[in-house]
Short mmCIF file of C-alpha atoms in Angstrom, two decimals:
data_model
loop_
_atom_site.label_atom_id
_atom_site.label_comp_id
_atom_site.label_asym_id
_atom_site.label_seq_id
_atom_site.Cartn_x
_atom_site.Cartn_y
_atom_site.Cartn_z
CA MET A 16 0.82 -37.79 31.56
CA LYS A 17 1.35 -40.20 34.39
CA THR A 18 2.51 -43.09 32.10
CA VAL A 19 5.73 -40.71 31.26
CA GLY A 20 7.13 -42.15 34.35
CA ARG A 21 6.62 -45.63 33.37
CA GLY A 22 9.25 -46.18 31.13
CA MET A 23 8.25 -43.99 28.10
CA ASN A 24 10.84 -41.93 26.35
CA ALA A 25 9.95 -38.31 26.95
CA ASN A 26 12.30 -36.87 24.23
CA ALA A 27 10.94 -39.02 21.63
CA LYS A 28 10.35 -37.00 18.44
CA ASN A 29 7.94 -37.10 15.89
CA VAL A 30 8.36 -36.31 11.93
CA TYR A 31 8.46 -32.96 12.51
CA ASN A 32 11.31 -33.49 15.35
CA ARG A 33 8.75 -31.94 17.89
CA THR A 34 8.79 -33.56 21.31
CA ALA A 35 5.98 -34.10 23.99
CA LEU A 36 7.34 -30.64 25.74
CA HIS A 37 6.63 -28.61 22.49
CA TYR A 38 3.15 -29.72 22.50
CA ALA A 39 2.31 -29.45 26.24
CA VAL A 40 3.84 -25.50 25.86
CA ALA A 41 2.21 -24.94 22.97
CA GLY A 42 -0.92 -26.10 24.50
CA LYS A 43 -0.60 -23.90 27.56
CA ASN A 44 -0.90 -26.89 29.86
CA LYS A 45 1.16 -25.97 32.54
CA GLU A 46 0.81 -29.39 34.69
CA ALA A 47 2.02 -31.36 31.63
CA VAL A 48 5.12 -29.12 31.37
CA GLN A 49 6.06 -29.40 35.10
CA LEU A 50 5.75 -33.10 34.75
CA LEU A 51 7.89 -33.23 31.64
CA LEU A 52 10.61 -30.98 33.36
CA GLN A 53 10.63 -33.45 36.38
CA ARG A 54 11.46 -36.19 33.93
CA ARG A 55 14.56 -33.79 32.73
CA VAL A 56 13.50 -33.71 29.30
CA LYS A 57 15.54 -31.79 26.81
CA VAL A 58 14.30 -28.05 27.40
CA ASP A 59 16.49 -27.14 23.89
CA GLN A 60 15.32 -29.58 21.32
CA LYS A 61 14.51 -27.81 18.24
CA ASP A 62 11.85 -28.70 15.69
CA LYS A 63 12.56 -28.74 11.82
CA HIS A 64 12.01 -25.24 11.93
CA GLY A 65 14.46 -24.70 14.40
CA ILE A 66 11.94 -23.72 16.89
CA THR A 67 12.20 -24.72 20.63
CA PRO A 68 9.71 -24.83 23.52
CA ILE A 69 10.80 -21.34 24.90
CA HIS A 70 9.94 -19.90 21.50
CA LEU A 71 6.43 -21.67 21.67
CA ALA A 72 6.00 -19.87 25.22
CA ALA A 73 6.73 -16.36 24.49
CA TRP A 74 4.68 -16.92 20.93
CA PHE A 75 1.40 -18.24 22.71
CA GLY A 76 2.06 -15.75 25.71
CA SER A 77 2.65 -18.44 28.63
CA LEU A 78 4.57 -16.12 30.83
CA ASP A 79 4.34 -18.89 33.78
CA ILE A 80 5.54 -21.48 31.54
CA LEU A 81 8.28 -19.37 30.05
CA LYS A 82 9.58 -18.95 33.73
CA LEU A 83 9.44 -22.72 34.13
CA LEU A 84 11.47 -23.15 31.30
CA VAL A 85 13.97 -20.45 32.18
CA GLN A 86 14.34 -22.19 35.72
CA ALA A 87 15.21 -25.66 33.77
CA GLY A 88 18.00 -23.49 32.11
CA ALA A 89 16.44 -23.11 28.66
CA GLU A 90 18.58 -21.23 26.36
CA GLN A 91 17.24 -17.81 26.57
CA LYS A 92 19.28 -16.39 23.31
CA VAL A 93 17.92 -19.16 20.82
CA GLU A 94 16.69 -18.38 17.53
CA ASN A 95 14.89 -20.31 14.73
CA GLU A 96 16.01 -20.67 11.16
CA ASP A 97 14.37 -17.24 10.56
CA GLY A 98 16.45 -15.63 13.00
CA LEU A 99 13.48 -15.26 15.71
CA ASN A 100 14.39 -15.18 19.18
CA ILE A 101 11.74 -15.04 22.24
CA MET A 102 11.30 -11.34 22.05
CA HIS A 103 10.35 -11.33 18.57
CA CYS A 104 7.90 -14.15 19.31
CA ALA A 105 6.47 -12.25 22.06
CA ALA A 106 6.28 -8.83 20.34
CA MET A 107 4.66 -9.90 17.13
CA ASN A 108 1.96 -11.36 19.11
CA ASN A 109 1.27 -8.51 21.44
CA HIS A 110 2.64 -10.38 24.71
CA THR A 111 3.50 -6.97 26.64
CA ASP A 112 4.11 -9.11 29.86
CA ILE A 113 6.63 -11.53 28.36
CA VAL A 114 8.46 -8.64 26.92
CA GLU A 115 8.54 -6.77 30.10
CA TYR A 116 9.87 -9.99 31.89
CA ILE A 117 12.74 -10.22 29.06
CA ILE A 118 13.43 -6.51 29.50
CA SER A 119 13.05 -6.07 33.31
CA ASP A 120 13.51 -9.48 35.06
CA LEU A 121 15.94 -11.23 32.45
CA GLN A 122 17.87 -8.03 31.70
CA MET A 123 18.15 -9.35 28.14
CA LYS A 124 17.90 -6.01 25.94
CA GLU A 125 20.47 -7.61 23.68
CA LEU A 126 17.66 -9.79 22.39
CA ASP A 127 16.18 -6.70 20.71
CA LYS A 128 18.31 -7.39 17.44
CA GLU A 129 17.10 -7.63 13.95
CA ASP A 130 15.63 -11.41 12.50
CA GLN A 131 17.05 -12.66 9.37
CA SER A 132 14.39 -10.26 7.56
CA GLY A 133 15.75 -7.21 9.00
CA ASN A 134 13.14 -6.46 11.59
CA ARG A 135 13.44 -5.62 15.34
CA ALA A 136 10.76 -6.25 17.96
CA PHE A 137 9.26 -3.41 17.30
CA ALA A 138 9.05 -3.75 13.34
CA GLN A 139 7.44 -6.91 14.04
CA ALA A 140 4.58 -5.21 16.14
CA ALA A 141 3.91 -2.84 13.67
CA LYS A 142 3.92 -5.39 10.87
CA ASN A 143 1.25 -7.51 12.88
CA GLY A 144 -0.79 -4.43 13.99
CA CYS A 145 0.06 -5.03 17.88
CA VAL A 146 -0.85 -1.71 19.36
CA GLU A 147 -0.16 -2.31 23.06
CA MET A 148 3.23 -3.71 22.07
CA LEU A 149 3.98 -0.29 20.00
CA GLU A 150 2.64 2.01 22.92
CA MET A 151 4.98 -0.21 25.24
CA LEU A 152 8.38 0.06 22.80
CA MET A 153 7.23 3.70 21.34
CA ASP A 154 9.92 5.72 22.96
CA THR A 155 12.96 4.29 21.80
CA TYR A 156 11.99 2.89 18.06
CA ASP A 157 11.36 4.39 14.89
CA MET A 158 14.03 2.66 12.66
CA ALA A 159 13.71 1.47 9.01
CA THR A 160 14.25 -2.37 8.54
CA MET A 161 17.40 -3.65 6.29
CA LYS A 162 14.89 -3.15 3.23
CA GLY A 163 14.25 0.13 4.24
CA ASP A 164 10.74 -0.40 5.74
CA THR A 165 9.71 1.76 8.53
CA PRO A 166 7.25 0.61 10.98
CA LEU A 167 4.56 2.80 9.18
CA HIS A 168 5.38 0.73 6.04
CA LEU A 169 4.65 -2.51 7.63
CA ALA A 170 1.62 -1.49 9.54
CA ALA A 171 0.23 0.04 6.51
CA ARG A 172 1.02 -2.80 3.95
CA ASN A 173 -0.53 -5.06 6.38
CA GLY A 174 -3.68 -3.00 7.11
CA HIS A 175 -3.47 -2.11 10.32
CA LEU A 176 -5.35 1.05 11.02
CA ASP A 177 -4.92 1.56 14.53
CA ALA A 178 -1.31 0.90 14.45
CA VAL A 179 -0.95 3.44 11.66
CA GLN A 180 -2.92 5.99 13.49
CA LEU A 181 -0.64 5.43 16.85
CA LEU A 182 2.65 5.83 14.23
CA LEU A 183 1.31 8.92 12.41
CA GLN A 184 0.54 10.59 16.03
CA SER A 185 4.01 9.71 17.66
CA PHE A 186 6.51 10.06 14.80
CA ASP A 187 7.00 12.54 11.95
CA THR A 188 8.46 10.25 9.81
CA ARG A 189 5.56 9.61 6.91
CA ASP A 190 7.01 9.95 3.52
CA GLU A 191 10.18 7.83 3.47
CA VAL A 192 10.66 5.51 0.70
CA ASN A 193 12.31 1.98 1.04
CA MET A 194 14.90 0.49 -0.92
CA ASP A 195 12.24 -0.67 -3.82
CA GLY A 196 11.23 3.20 -3.91
CA GLU A 197 7.82 2.41 -2.22
CA THR A 198 6.10 5.20 0.45
CA ALA A 199 3.66 3.37 3.10
CA LEU A 200 0.93 5.11 0.97
CA TYR A 201 1.95 3.11 -1.92
CA GLN A 202 1.98 -0.23 0.05
CA ALA A 203 -1.34 0.48 1.48
CA ALA A 204 -3.00 1.32 -1.64
CA ASP A 205 -1.16 -1.60 -3.59
CA HIS A 206 -2.61 -4.01 -1.11
CA GLY A 207 -6.00 -2.56 -1.24
CA HIS A 208 -6.06 -1.15 2.64
CA GLU A 209 -8.54 1.66 1.93
CA GLU A 210 -8.77 3.06 5.44
CA CYS A 211 -5.00 3.40 5.85
CA VAL A 212 -4.80 5.19 2.62
CA ARG A 213 -7.39 7.54 4.02
CA ALA A 214 -5.66 7.86 7.40
CA LEU A 215 -2.05 8.46 5.56
CA LEU A 216 -3.71 11.27 3.10
CA GLU A 217 -5.43 12.92 6.14
CA ASN A 218 -2.48 13.05 8.09
CA THR A 219 0.67 13.58 6.12
CA ASN A 220 1.96 15.68 3.21
CA TRP A 221 -0.17 13.89 0.52
CA ASN A 222 1.30 15.87 -2.07
CA ILE A 223 4.51 14.60 -1.66
CA LEU A 224 2.98 10.88 -0.79
CA ILE A 225 1.16 10.82 -4.27
CA SER A 226 3.86 11.83 -6.27
CA ALA A 227 6.52 9.43 -4.92
CA LEU A 228 7.18 6.75 -7.61
CA LEU A 229 8.58 3.24 -7.86
CA PRO A 230 11.92 2.80 -10.02
CA GLU A 231 9.42 1.28 -12.82
CA LYS A 232 7.98 5.13 -12.22
CA CYS A 233 4.34 3.54 -10.95
CA SER A 234 2.52 5.91 -8.70
CA ALA A 235 -0.17 4.54 -6.19
CA LEU A 236 -2.92 5.51 -8.87
CA HIS A 237 -1.25 3.07 -11.74
CA ALA A 238 -1.73 0.14 -9.10
CA VAL A 239 -5.13 0.78 -8.11
CA SER A 240 -6.60 1.65 -11.58
CA GLU A 241 -5.06 -1.56 -13.25
CA ARG A 242 -6.63 -3.45 -10.49
CA GLY A 243 -9.86 -2.07 -10.55
CA GLN A 244 -10.11 -0.53 -6.94
CA THR A 245 -12.72 1.95 -7.96
CA SER A 246 -12.88 3.35 -4.03
CA LEU A 247 -8.99 3.82 -3.93
CA VAL A 248 -8.91 5.54 -7.41
CA GLN A 249 -11.81 7.94 -6.06
CA LEU A 250 -9.77 8.69 -2.99
CA LEU A 251 -6.80 9.46 -4.84
CA VAL A 252 -8.13 11.48 -7.20
CA LYS A 253 -9.74 13.20 -4.70
CA TYR A 254 -6.46 14.17 -3.14
CA LYS A 255 -5.24 15.45 -6.69
CA ALA A 256 -3.25 12.42 -7.73
CA ASN A 257 -1.67 13.28 -11.27
CA THR A 258 -3.81 11.53 -13.63
CA ASP A 259 -1.59 12.19 -16.45
CA PHE A 260 1.64 10.73 -15.17
CA GLN A 261 3.10 8.15 -17.50
CA ASN A 262 5.25 5.28 -16.28
CA GLN A 263 8.51 3.91 -17.95
CA ARG A 264 6.50 2.40 -20.68
CA SER A 265 4.78 6.01 -20.86
CA GLN A 266 1.42 4.66 -19.94
CA THR A 267 -0.94 6.52 -17.61
CA ALA A 268 -3.18 4.97 -15.33
CA MET A 269 -6.02 5.29 -17.77
CA HIS A 270 -3.95 3.57 -20.51
CA LEU A 271 -3.61 0.68 -17.79
CA ALA A 272 -7.56 0.56 -16.92
CA ALA A 273 -8.56 0.83 -20.41
CA GLU A 274 -6.46 -1.98 -21.52
CA VAL A 275 -7.93 -4.38 -18.80
CA ALA A 276 -11.33 -3.14 -19.08
CA ARG A 277 -12.00 -1.31 -15.65
CA ILE A 278 -14.81 0.59 -16.80
CA GLU A 279 -15.87 2.16 -13.50
CA VAL A 280 -12.18 3.30 -13.01
CA VAL A 281 -12.01 4.72 -16.52
CA GLU A 282 -15.65 6.39 -15.98
CA MET A 283 -13.83 8.08 -12.82
CA LEU A 284 -10.78 9.25 -14.63
CA LEU A 285 -12.64 10.53 -17.46
CA LYS A 286 -14.48 12.82 -15.10
CA SER A 287 -11.36 14.29 -13.92
CA ARG A 288 -10.44 15.29 -17.44
CA VAL A 289 -7.36 13.07 -18.32
CA ASP A 290 -5.24 13.73 -21.32
CA LEU A 291 -6.53 11.44 -23.74
CA THR A 292 -3.66 12.69 -26.18
CA LEU A 293 -1.05 10.97 -24.45
CA LYS A 294 0.62 7.90 -26.09
CA ASP A 295 2.46 5.18 -24.75
CA ARG A 296 5.67 3.44 -25.97
CA GLN A 297 3.79 1.82 -28.70
CA ASP A 298 2.40 4.93 -29.84
CA LYS A 299 -0.97 4.30 -28.68
CA THR A 300 -3.49 6.71 -26.99
CA VAL A 301 -5.81 5.25 -24.48
CA LEU A 302 -8.59 5.09 -27.43
CA GLY A 303 -5.89 3.14 -29.42
CA VAL A 304 -5.22 0.74 -26.55
CA ALA A 305 -9.15 0.07 -25.83
CA ALA A 306 -9.63 -0.34 -29.82
CA ARG A 307 -6.89 -2.87 -29.86
CA ALA A 308 -8.18 -4.82 -26.45
CA ASN A 309 -11.84 -4.74 -28.37
CA GLU A 310 -13.24 -2.99 -25.42
CA VAL A 311 -16.41 -1.42 -27.42
CA ILE A 312 -17.73 0.13 -24.40
CA ILE A 313 -14.48 1.51 -23.22
CA VAL A 314 -13.87 3.15 -26.93
CA ASP A 315 -17.37 4.83 -26.79
CA MET A 316 -16.67 6.43 -23.60
CA ILE A 317 -13.74 7.73 -24.82
CA ILE A 318 -14.90 9.03 -28.05
CA LYS A 319 -17.40 10.65 -26.33
CA ALA A 320 -15.34 12.03 -23.73
CA GLU A 321 -13.14 13.45 -26.34
CA ARG A 322 -16.29 15.40 -28.01
CA TYR A 323 -16.95 16.93 -24.74
CA TYR A 324 -13.58 18.01 -23.87
CA ALA A 325 -13.33 19.60 -27.45
CA TRP A 326 -16.76 20.97 -27.04
CA ARG A 327 -15.83 22.49 -23.42
CA GLU A 328 -12.66 24.16 -24.95
CA VAL A 329 -14.56 26.37 -27.50
CA ARG A 330 -17.38 26.81 -25.09
CA ASN A 331 -15.10 28.17 -22.30
CA LYS A 332 -12.78 30.28 -24.13
CA PRO A 333 -13.97 33.46 -25.81
CA VAL A 334 -13.86 33.76 -29.20
CA THR A 335 -11.36 36.81 -29.54
CA SER A 336 -9.58 35.84 -32.22
CA ASP A 337 -10.57 34.20 -35.68
CA THR A 338 -7.04 32.60 -35.95
CA PHE A 339 -7.74 31.11 -32.38
CA THR A 340 -11.22 29.26 -34.03
CA ILE A 341 -9.55 28.60 -37.46
CA SER A 342 -6.98 26.61 -35.54
CA CYS A 343 -9.46 24.52 -33.69
CA VAL A 344 -11.01 23.25 -37.09
CA PRO A 345 -8.25 21.00 -38.51
CA ARG A 346 -7.73 19.59 -34.90
CA PHE A 347 -11.52 18.70 -34.54
CA ILE A 348 -11.67 17.21 -38.03
CA SER A 349 -8.49 14.95 -37.37
CA ARG A 350 -10.00 13.67 -34.42
CA GLY A 351 -13.14 12.75 -36.21
CA HIS A 352 -15.32 15.51 -34.70
CA ILE A 353 -16.92 16.88 -38.02
CA GLN A 354 -20.18 18.01 -36.47
CA LEU A 355 -18.21 20.20 -33.98
CA ALA A 356 -15.98 21.57 -36.66
CA GLU A 357 -19.00 22.39 -38.54
CA SER A 358 -20.13 24.30 -35.41
CA THR A 359 -16.95 26.27 -34.66
CA LEU A 360 -17.15 27.58 -38.38
CA MET A 361 -20.65 28.47 -37.76
CA LEU A 362 -19.59 30.11 -34.61
CA LEU A 363 -16.72 32.03 -36.55
CA ASP A 364 -19.19 32.85 -38.93
CA VAL A 365 -21.67 34.51 -36.54
CA HIS A 366 -18.77 36.20 -34.62
CA SER A 367 -17.58 37.64 -38.23
CA LYS A 368 -20.92 39.21 -38.86
CA ARG A 369 -21.03 40.77 -35.24
CA LYS A 370 -17.88 42.47 -35.95
CA LYS A 371 -18.88 43.78 -39.43
CA LYS A 372 -22.19 45.19 -37.53
CA THR A 373 -19.83 46.75 -34.64
CA HIS A 374 -17.52 48.21 -37.28
CA SER A 375 -20.70 49.44 -39.01
CA SER A 376 -22.53 51.02 -36.24
CA GLY A 377 -19.38 52.83 -34.90
CA THR A 378 -18.97 54.43 -38.40
CA SER A 379 -22.33 56.00 -38.54
CA LEU A 380 -22.27 57.34 -35.00
CA SER A 381 -19.10 59.02 -36.02
CA VAL A 382 -20.66 60.97 -38.85
#
C-alpha cells in the first residue's frame, strides 16, 4: 500500500468502475482505508451498479471504516441503482450496530425509506431472516411493501423460520394477501418451506389461510400437489385443506397430481376421500386425465378407489328404502362396477325377504 504514495493513481478504476477504496472497504482493511483517505481519494466513486465505498462498509458491517468514510465527507444519503442506502445495506445483513449509529449518532432516520422494490429496512431484515435486526426495529414496523408483501410474507417466502416465529409473536397481521392475492402461507408452501408452513398453520387462523386463493384460483394445495411435495400435501390435508377445490381451469389438486404422475400425492389425496367425479374444463375427471397421460399406475389406483368409495357408500348407509338401493345400481354400472351392482341387488333381495318374513311374523302374532 505504501507504493500509493509514489506516483500511483489512487483513483484508478477497473472494468467494474471500482477503485482501490472499494476493495479496501470490502476487505475490511482499516489500515488500507486510512492510507487511501490520506491520499484524498474520491470517497463517493460509484461502481457499475451504483455502489460506493460507504455502501460496502454498511454491507460488510465495518462500523469503524464507516465512521472514517463519514469523517472524510462521504455522502451518507447515496443510493445504488436499486435504491439501496446504507441503512438498507446494514439492515439486510443484520448489522445492528451500524443501524444504531445511523439512527442515534448520525440522526438520519430519513434513510428509513423504500428502495426501488418498495422495501424499507424492516422489510429487508425480514426478507433476509435477520432476527436481531427485527427485534431492534420491531416497535415501529409492520407495514406492507409497494407489492403488498408484509414482513411475514417476506420471511415466509424465503424460509426464515426464526423470523417468521418472531413476527407471529409480535404482530396480529397474519392472513393478509399481497397484490398477487398470495398469503404468507401460500408463499411458504409455494417455495417449499415446510417448517414455515407448519409455524403459520399452528399460530394463525389456518382455515382462512388455506382457503385464500390466487387470482388464478389456485390454493396452496394445488401448488404443492403439482410439484409432488408430499410432506406439504400431508400437512395441508391434516389441517383440512379443501381437496375438492377447483382452480380457474376447474382442476382440483388431484387433477394436477394425476397429470404429472405424482403417485405419492395421488395416494394421499385418495385417502382423504376426494371427489373423483369432478371434471375440468375439458370435461375430464381425474381418471380421464390419468388415462390421457398414460399413467397406468394412477389409473389403477383411481379405479380401485372408486370401487372402494362406492362400496363404503352402500355399507355405511342403512338400507331403509328399496328405492335408494335400486337407484345406486345404474350408477355403479355406469362406472363399470358390475360386481358391486350385483352385490347391491343381492343385498336388496335379502332385505326384501327380511321384510316379508317380518310382515309374516307380525300377521301370525295378531291372529
